[in-house]
Amino acid sequence: MELSPLRRSLLELLKTTPASATQLAAALDLPRQRVNYHVRALEQAGLVELVEQRQRRGCVERVLRARPGREVAADVQDQFAATHLVSVAESTAREVERMSGAAAGAGKRLLTFTVETTVRFGAPGDVHEFTGDLAEAVRQLALKYDTESGRPYRVVAMGHPGVADE
């Protein structure tokens, strides 16, 4: 498992140049608060470090960099990946609940779909290979069906260890 794409992007930026959450947000065209949340999580995990604090418009701007020589440990990757999976699942549930209520209020149906299966991997590395293959298959399908004028759908694929059959 790996860090969320946003946290990987932040780490990559901070490997080359120290920056503040405001600078990172501008570089990624994201809200500063969202970036700051993820930067703090990276800091708590020991992946980034403070290099400077400076006064800026009545606030203290914190400039950080990726910790030199520090590779992302597997347990940290797993923690962030699990946190990201839960976050995506929660936001998806909230979005669908809101849209379902709006559709019902308008007397309409909300068209959704779910794809679910169980895969038994023989070796730990198989999970990574499967994930790459799945991502490529989804990318190809998205290219095939995506149109500028079409109705957008959010497609989320997740995986987690299953509960053993009882």
PDB file of C-alpha atoms in Angstrom:
ATOM      1  CA  MET A   1       0.000   0.000   0.000  1.00  0.00           C
ATOM      2  CA  GLU A   2       1.097   3.561  -0.566  1.00  0.00           C
ATOM      3  CA  LEU A   3       0.465   7.091   0.614  1.00  0.00           C
ATOM      4  CA  SER A   4      -2.540   8.868  -0.856  1.00  0.00           C
ATOM      5  CA  PRO A   5      -1.775  10.561  -4.182  1.00  0.00           C
ATOM      6  CA  LEU A   6      -1.965  14.015  -2.588  1.00  0.00           C
ATOM      7  CA  ARG A   7       0.500  13.151   0.180  1.00  0.00           C
ATOM      8  CA  ARG A   8       2.871  11.589  -2.355  1.00  0.00           C
ATOM      9  CA  SER A   9       2.695  14.799  -4.408  1.00  0.00           C
ATOM     10  CA  LEU A  10       3.397  16.910  -1.337  1.00  0.00           C
ATOM     11  CA  LEU A  11       6.414  14.771  -0.418  1.00  0.00           C
ATOM     12  CA  GLU A  12       7.762  14.974  -3.962  1.00  0.00           C
ATOM     13  CA  LEU A  13       7.477  18.776  -3.956  1.00  0.00           C
ATOM     14  CA  LEU A  14       9.099  19.024  -0.534  1.00  0.00           C
ATOM     15  CA  LYS A  15      12.008  16.788  -1.610  1.00  0.00           C
ATOM     16  CA  THR A  16      13.159  19.381  -4.121  1.00  0.00           C
ATOM     17  CA  THR A  17      12.278  22.687  -2.438  1.00  0.00           C
ATOM     18  CA  PRO A  18      11.228  23.647   1.101  1.00  0.00           C
ATOM     19  CA  ALA A  19       7.774  25.261   1.075  1.00  0.00           C
ATOM     20  CA  SER A  20       4.859  26.348   3.233  1.00  0.00           C
ATOM     21  CA  ALA A  21       1.350  24.916   3.030  1.00  0.00           C
ATOM     22  CA  THR A  22       0.308  28.119   1.236  1.00  0.00           C
ATOM     23  CA  GLN A  23       3.017  27.662  -1.406  1.00  0.00           C
ATOM     24  CA  LEU A  24       2.167  23.975  -1.822  1.00  0.00           C
ATOM     25  CA  ALA A  25      -1.533  24.787  -2.154  1.00  0.00           C
ATOM     26  CA  ALA A  26      -0.766  27.321  -4.884  1.00  0.00           C
ATOM     27  CA  ALA A  27       1.482  24.843  -6.712  1.00  0.00           C
ATOM     28  CA  LEU A  28      -1.239  22.157  -6.631  1.00  0.00           C
ATOM     29  CA  ASP A  29      -4.186  24.556  -7.062  1.00  0.00           C
ATOM     30  CA  LEU A  30      -5.846  23.272  -3.882  1.00  0.00           C
ATOM     31  CA  PRO A  31      -7.299  24.989  -0.783  1.00  0.00           C
ATOM     32  CA  ARG A  32      -4.596  25.844   1.766  1.00  0.00           C
ATOM     33  CA  GLN A  33      -6.562  24.257   4.620  1.00  0.00           C
ATOM     34  CA  ARG A  34      -6.746  20.920   2.814  1.00  0.00           C
ATOM     35  CA  VAL A  35      -3.021  20.966   2.039  1.00  0.00           C
ATOM     36  CA  ASN A  36      -2.163  22.052   5.595  1.00  0.00           C
ATOM     37  CA  TYR A  37      -4.117  19.075   7.007  1.00  0.00           C
ATOM     38  CA  HIS A  38      -2.078  16.637   4.918  1.00  0.00           C
ATOM     39  CA  VAL A  39       1.223  18.426   5.596  1.00  0.00           C
ATOM     40  CA  ARG A  40       0.562  18.136   9.349  1.00  0.00           C
ATOM     41  CA  ALA A  41      -0.107  14.411   8.968  1.00  0.00           C
ATOM     42  CA  LEU A  42       3.181  14.008   7.090  1.00  0.00           C
ATOM     43  CA  GLU A  43       4.929  15.977   9.825  1.00  0.00           C
ATOM     44  CA  GLN A  44       3.421  13.794  12.570  1.00  0.00           C
ATOM     45  CA  ALA A  45       4.623  10.709  10.696  1.00  0.00           C
ATOM     46  CA  GLY A  46       8.146  12.154  10.666  1.00  0.00           C
ATOM     47  CA  LEU A  47       8.303  12.404   6.885  1.00  0.00           C
ATOM     48  CA  VAL A  48       8.704  16.194   6.757  1.00  0.00           C
ATOM     49  CA  GLU A  49      10.476  18.617   9.061  1.00  0.00           C
ATOM     50  CA  LEU A  50      10.275  22.304   9.903  1.00  0.00           C
ATOM     51  CA  VAL A  51      13.131  24.349   8.449  1.00  0.00           C
ATOM     52  CA  GLU A  52      11.906  27.896   9.046  1.00  0.00           C
ATOM     53  CA  GLN A  53       9.148  29.957  10.641  1.00  0.00           C
ATOM     54  CA  ARG A  54       8.531  33.504   9.425  1.00  0.00           C
ATOM     55  CA  GLN A  55       6.014  36.258  10.055  1.00  0.00           C
ATOM     56  CA  ARG A  56       3.665  36.721   7.137  1.00  0.00           C
ATOM     57  CA  ARG A  57       0.566  38.963   7.190  1.00  0.00           C
ATOM     58  CA  GLY A  58       0.190  38.692  10.939  1.00  0.00           C
ATOM     59  CA  CYS A  59       0.562  34.907  10.944  1.00  0.00           C
ATOM     60  CA  VAL A  60       3.467  32.533  11.344  1.00  0.00           C
ATOM     61  CA  GLU A  61       4.283  30.770   8.095  1.00  0.00           C
ATOM     62  CA  ARG A  62       5.879  27.371   8.568  1.00  0.00           C
ATOM     63  CA  VAL A  63       8.296  26.228   5.858  1.00  0.00           C
ATOM     64  CA  LEU A  64       8.907  22.479   5.667  1.00  0.00           C
ATOM     65  CA  ARG A  65      10.948  20.004   3.660  1.00  0.00           C
ATOM     66  CA  ALA A  66      10.984  16.254   3.214  1.00  0.00           C
ATOM     67  CA  ARG A  67      13.320  14.691   5.758  1.00  0.00           C
ATOM     68  CA  PRO A  68      16.553  13.832   3.956  1.00  0.00           C
ATOM     69  CA  GLY A  69      17.344  10.136   3.667  1.00  0.00           C
ATOM     70  CA  ARG A  70      13.984   9.144   5.116  1.00  0.00           C
ATOM     71  CA  GLU A  71      12.101   6.608   3.083  1.00  0.00           C
ATOM     72  CA  VAL A  72       8.452   5.956   3.744  1.00  0.00           C
ATOM     73  CA  ALA A  73       8.198   2.904   5.981  1.00  0.00           C
ATOM     74  CA  ALA A  74       5.667   0.225   5.045  1.00  0.00           C
ATOM     75  CA  ASP A  75       3.706   0.681   8.290  1.00  0.00           C
ATOM     76  CA  VAL A  76       3.377   4.437   7.645  1.00  0.00           C
ATOM     77  CA  GLN A  77       2.293   3.731   4.072  1.00  0.00           C
ATOM     78  CA  ASP A  78      -0.294   1.245   5.331  1.00  0.00           C
ATOM     79  CA  GLN A  79      -1.581   3.698   7.946  1.00  0.00           C
ATOM     80  CA  PHE A  80      -2.032   6.480   5.387  1.00  0.00           C
ATOM     81  CA  ALA A  81      -3.526   4.124   2.823  1.00  0.00           C
ATOM     82  CA  ALA A  82      -6.061   2.793   5.346  1.00  0.00           C
ATOM     83  CA  THR A  83      -6.897   6.325   6.495  1.00  0.00           C
ATOM     84  CA  HIS A  84      -7.322   7.396   2.872  1.00  0.00           C
ATOM     85  CA  LEU A  85      -9.549   4.394   2.092  1.00  0.00           C
ATOM     86  CA  VAL A  86     -11.820   5.194   5.065  1.00  0.00           C
ATOM     87  CA  SER A  87     -11.908   8.879   4.104  1.00  0.00           C
ATOM     88  CA  VAL A  88     -12.914   8.081   0.505  1.00  0.00           C
ATOM     89  CA  ALA A  89     -15.550   5.587   1.699  1.00  0.00           C
ATOM     90  CA  GLU A  90     -17.024   8.132   4.124  1.00  0.00           C
ATOM     91  CA  SER A  91     -17.118  10.960   1.581  1.00  0.00           C
ATOM     92  CA  THR A  92     -18.652   8.627  -1.008  1.00  0.00           C
ATOM     93  CA  ALA A  93     -21.369   7.569   1.461  1.00  0.00           C
ATOM     94  CA  ARG A  94     -22.110  11.230   2.280  1.00  0.00           C
ATOM     95  CA  GLU A  95     -22.266  12.222  -1.400  1.00  0.00           C
ATOM     96  CA  VAL A  96     -24.564   9.338  -2.343  1.00  0.00           C
ATOM     97  CA  GLU A  97     -26.817   9.975   0.687  1.00  0.00           C
ATOM     98  CA  ARG A  98     -27.131  13.674  -0.244  1.00  0.00           C
ATOM     99  CA  MET A  99     -27.798  12.955  -3.923  1.00  0.00           C
ATOM    100  CA  SER A 100     -30.234  10.151  -3.087  1.00  0.00           C
ATOM    101  CA  GLY A 101     -32.246  12.491  -0.873  1.00  0.00           C
ATOM    102  CA  ALA A 102     -32.261  15.198  -3.551  1.00  0.00           C
ATOM    103  CA  ALA A 103     -33.347  12.704  -6.214  1.00  0.00           C
ATOM    104  CA  ALA A 104     -36.139  11.339  -4.002  1.00  0.00           C
ATOM    105  CA  GLY A 105     -37.274  14.887  -3.252  1.00  0.00           C
ATOM    106  CA  ALA A 106     -37.489  15.534  -7.002  1.00  0.00           C
ATOM    107  CA  GLY A 107     -39.346  12.251  -7.586  1.00  0.00           C
ATOM    108  CA  LYS A 108     -36.411  10.755  -9.482  1.00  0.00           C
ATOM    109  CA  ARG A 109     -34.136   7.729  -9.119  1.00  0.00           C
ATOM    110  CA  LEU A 110     -30.416   8.023  -8.506  1.00  0.00           C
ATOM    111  CA  LEU A 111     -28.638   5.722 -10.954  1.00  0.00           C
ATOM    112  CA  THR A 112     -25.665   4.075  -9.239  1.00  0.00           C
ATOM    113  CA  PHE A 113     -23.690   0.873  -9.671  1.00  0.00           C
ATOM    114  CA  THR A 114     -21.520  -1.315  -7.467  1.00  0.00           C
ATOM    115  CA  VAL A 115     -18.861  -3.819  -8.452  1.00  0.00           C
ATOM    116  CA  GLU A 116     -17.754  -6.154  -5.682  1.00  0.00           C
ATOM    117  CA  THR A 117     -15.688  -9.332  -5.585  1.00  0.00           C
ATOM    118  CA  THR A 118     -13.182 -11.249  -3.488  1.00  0.00           C
ATOM    119  CA  VAL A 119      -9.646 -11.978  -4.695  1.00  0.00           C
ATOM    120  CA  ARG A 120      -7.290 -14.367  -2.908  1.00  0.00           C
ATOM    121  CA  PHE A 121      -3.684 -13.288  -3.487  1.00  0.00           C
ATOM    122  CA  GLY A 122      -1.000 -15.976  -3.309  1.00  0.00           C
ATOM    123  CA  ALA A 123       1.848 -13.598  -2.438  1.00  0.00           C
ATOM    124  CA  PRO A 124       2.023 -10.086  -0.943  1.00  0.00           C
ATOM    125  CA  GLY A 125       3.501  -8.672  -4.154  1.00  0.00           C
ATOM    126  CA  ASP A 126       0.477  -9.884  -6.096  1.00  0.00           C
ATOM    127  CA  VAL A 127      -1.616  -7.145  -4.459  1.00  0.00           C
ATOM    128  CA  HIS A 128       0.578  -4.450  -5.997  1.00  0.00           C
ATOM    129  CA  GLU A 129       0.554  -6.072  -9.417  1.00  0.00           C
ATOM    130  CA  PHE A 130      -3.233  -6.499  -9.262  1.00  0.00           C
ATOM    131  CA  THR A 131      -3.638  -2.840  -8.251  1.00  0.00           C
ATOM    132  CA  GLY A 132      -1.568  -1.713 -11.227  1.00  0.00           C
ATOM    133  CA  ASP A 133      -3.534  -3.938 -13.603  1.00  0.00           C
ATOM    134  CA  LEU A 134      -6.851  -2.747 -12.161  1.00  0.00           C
ATOM    135  CA  ALA A 135      -5.826   0.907 -12.448  1.00  0.00           C
ATOM    136  CA  GLU A 136      -4.843   0.396 -16.088  1.00  0.00           C
ATOM    137  CA  ALA A 137      -8.105  -1.444 -16.876  1.00  0.00           C
ATOM    138  CA  VAL A 138     -10.154   1.351 -15.289  1.00  0.00           C
ATOM    139  CA  ARG A 139      -8.102   3.979 -17.143  1.00  0.00           C
ATOM    140  CA  GLN A 140      -8.755   2.210 -20.470  1.00  0.00           C
ATOM    141  CA  LEU A 141     -12.492   1.925 -19.755  1.00  0.00           C
ATOM    142  CA  ALA A 142     -12.653   5.573 -18.733  1.00  0.00           C
ATOM    143  CA  LEU A 143     -10.967   6.583 -22.004  1.00  0.00           C
ATOM    144  CA  LYS A 144     -13.466   4.459 -23.938  1.00  0.00           C
ATOM    145  CA  TYR A 145     -16.621   5.868 -22.301  1.00  0.00           C
ATOM    146  CA  ASP A 146     -15.660   9.398 -21.209  1.00  0.00           C
ATOM    147  CA  THR A 147     -17.210  12.234 -23.213  1.00  0.00           C
ATOM    148  CA  GLU A 148     -17.083  16.000 -22.624  1.00  0.00           C
ATOM    149  CA  SER A 149     -20.871  16.329 -22.747  1.00  0.00           C
ATOM    150  CA  GLY A 150     -21.623  13.235 -20.665  1.00  0.00           C
ATOM    151  CA  ARG A 151     -22.857  13.077 -17.087  1.00  0.00           C
ATOM    152  CA  PRO A 152     -19.889  12.671 -14.723  1.00  0.00           C
ATOM    153  CA  TYR A 153     -19.705   9.594 -12.504  1.00  0.00           C
ATOM    154  CA  ARG A 154     -17.222   9.058  -9.718  1.00  0.00           C
ATOM    155  CA  VAL A 155     -15.741   5.561  -9.844  1.00  0.00           C
ATOM    156  CA  VAL A 156     -13.973   4.320  -6.718  1.00  0.00           C
ATOM    157  CA  ALA A 157     -12.186   0.992  -6.422  1.00  0.00           C
ATOM    158  CA  MET A 158     -11.014  -0.068  -2.971  1.00  0.00           C
ATOM    159  CA  GLY A 159      -9.439  -3.123  -1.507  1.00  0.00           C
ATOM    160  CA  HIS A 160      -8.886  -4.323   2.041  1.00  0.00           C
ATOM    161  CA  PRO A 161      -8.216  -7.632   3.716  1.00  0.00           C
ATOM    162  CA  GLY A 162     -11.369  -9.696   3.908  1.00  0.00           C
ATOM    163  CA  VAL A 163     -12.792 -11.429   6.935  1.00  0.00           C
ATOM    164  CA  ALA A 164     -12.074 -15.144   6.927  1.00  0.00           C
ATOM    165  CA  ASP A 165     -15.070 -17.308   6.116  1.00  0.00           C
ATOM    166  CA  GLU A 166     -16.601 -18.791   9.245  1.00  0.00           C
TER     167      GLU A 166
END
